[in-house]
XYZ file of C-alpha atoms in Angstrom:
144
model
C 207.496 -40.618 208.385
C 210.378 -40.359 205.993
C 208.318 -40.594 202.008
C 210.279 -40.524 199.290
C 208.320 -38.774 196.701
C 207.130 -35.789 198.872
C 206.092 -33.843 196.201
C 203.022 -36.030 195.757
C 202.305 -37.265 199.286
C 201.853 -33.579 199.377
C 199.555 -33.086 196.783
C 197.086 -35.269 197.809
C 197.249 -34.895 201.407
C 196.934 -30.664 201.174
C 194.855 -31.128 197.452
C 191.524 -30.090 198.592
C 190.242 -32.545 195.665
C 191.907 -35.212 197.829
C 189.320 -34.594 200.892
C 190.203 -37.042 203.509
C 189.753 -37.524 207.360
C 191.458 -35.644 209.672
C 191.322 -36.663 213.366
C 191.986 -33.822 215.821
C 191.569 -34.528 219.655
C 191.031 -30.975 221.632
C 191.539 -29.755 225.547
C 189.226 -26.595 224.903
C 188.201 -24.098 227.981
C 184.478 -25.234 229.762
C 182.660 -27.838 228.884
C 180.641 -28.126 225.479
C 176.588 -28.269 225.198
C 174.950 -30.325 222.456
C 174.001 -27.895 220.593
C 177.369 -26.180 220.396
C 178.491 -29.766 219.435
C 175.655 -29.584 216.753
C 176.856 -26.759 215.715
C 180.282 -27.671 214.687
C 179.109 -30.308 212.934
C 176.324 -28.796 210.801
C 179.610 -26.184 209.881
C 180.233 -23.137 211.132
C 181.316 -19.888 209.837
C 184.816 -18.722 210.029
C 186.798 -16.021 208.829
C 190.209 -16.874 205.984
C 192.068 -13.983 204.405
C 189.761 -11.718 206.081
C 186.671 -13.397 204.166
C 183.867 -15.311 205.959
C 183.997 -18.687 204.611
C 181.488 -22.164 205.786
C 183.003 -24.701 206.382
C 181.410 -28.641 205.434
C 179.778 -30.319 207.905
C 182.206 -32.743 210.582
C 182.064 -35.175 212.884
C 182.363 -34.082 216.640
C 181.622 -35.417 220.042
C 182.920 -35.145 223.595
C 185.623 -37.880 225.040
C 183.873 -38.795 227.773
C 187.508 -39.379 229.449
C 191.119 -37.530 228.965
C 192.507 -39.876 226.661
C 195.508 -40.817 227.238
C 198.704 -38.132 225.973
C 202.379 -37.382 226.747
C 202.473 -34.406 229.022
C 202.142 -31.608 226.742
C 205.776 -29.240 227.484
C 205.615 -26.373 228.177
C 202.619 -27.237 229.728
C 199.933 -24.903 228.952
C 198.492 -22.505 231.890
C 197.244 -23.949 234.149
C 193.533 -22.707 235.416
C 192.473 -23.281 238.664
C 188.699 -22.637 238.238
C 187.796 -23.047 234.740
C 186.558 -26.063 233.880
C 188.218 -27.799 230.663
C 186.653 -30.429 228.367
C 187.809 -33.101 225.531
C 186.504 -33.140 222.387
C 187.088 -35.422 219.399
C 186.575 -33.939 216.459
C 186.684 -35.311 212.481
C 186.900 -32.789 209.415
C 187.258 -33.427 205.826
C 189.513 -29.717 204.698
C 191.776 -27.965 205.395
C 192.442 -23.839 206.450
C 194.525 -22.771 207.625
C 194.580 -22.854 212.152
C 190.230 -24.213 210.767
C 190.372 -26.177 213.807
C 190.869 -23.501 216.583
C 188.842 -21.050 214.733
C 185.924 -23.577 214.292
C 186.458 -24.250 219.129
C 186.390 -20.126 219.150
C 183.703 -19.946 217.092
C 180.970 -21.527 219.647
C 183.084 -20.002 222.597
C 184.835 -22.736 224.050
C 188.913 -21.873 222.939
C 191.335 -24.194 222.327
C 193.927 -25.291 224.519
C 195.042 -28.250 223.256
C 195.545 -29.150 219.758
C 196.138 -32.904 218.971
C 196.207 -33.890 215.217
C 195.552 -37.855 216.406
C 194.429 -39.389 212.484
C 195.400 -38.671 208.495
C 192.999 -40.958 206.823
C 193.436 -44.391 208.675
C 197.484 -43.152 209.895
C 197.218 -42.600 213.279
C 199.183 -41.614 216.760
C 198.594 -44.902 218.550
C 201.892 -45.508 220.126
C 203.856 -43.253 218.816
C 205.300 -40.379 221.354
C 206.792 -37.533 220.701
C 209.375 -37.697 218.177
C 209.252 -40.896 217.244
C 208.239 -41.734 213.547
C 208.411 -45.116 212.036
C 210.042 -45.210 208.476
C 207.414 -46.543 205.639
C 207.320 -48.405 202.241
C 205.437 -46.133 199.117
C 202.699 -48.551 199.260
C 202.136 -49.039 203.240
C 201.774 -44.907 202.562
C 199.527 -45.524 200.513
C 196.880 -48.333 202.058
C 197.150 -45.859 205.021
C 196.419 -42.222 203.711
C 194.065 -43.580 200.646
């Protein structure tokens, strides 16, 4: 997105006072159990700046099928004997490397991470490198 008034948008997206949903699609090693997904939903502890932080509750569910996404370039190293799964994770906070730390904490490291949605703005119909210019009012409707 090309945005006029970047500092306003930056402030609204990153300031914790304006929490909004961020949806991620994650390819993880293994097949997380119901218990592991419940741990994510209830909030896990991760380390941020050498301090243990308890994360807020979130939404976590297995995707029943691999999402239709463009191939990753360069590709993830192929692991012939390791099963992979896809998870949809919806969070409202954004700590450094939070999503990767969350899946690692339940024993299923992230192999691929796609931020699919912020607020109502999503990647549906976009390919890598695509851009769409939006008017200020359109941005407000999508994100706030």
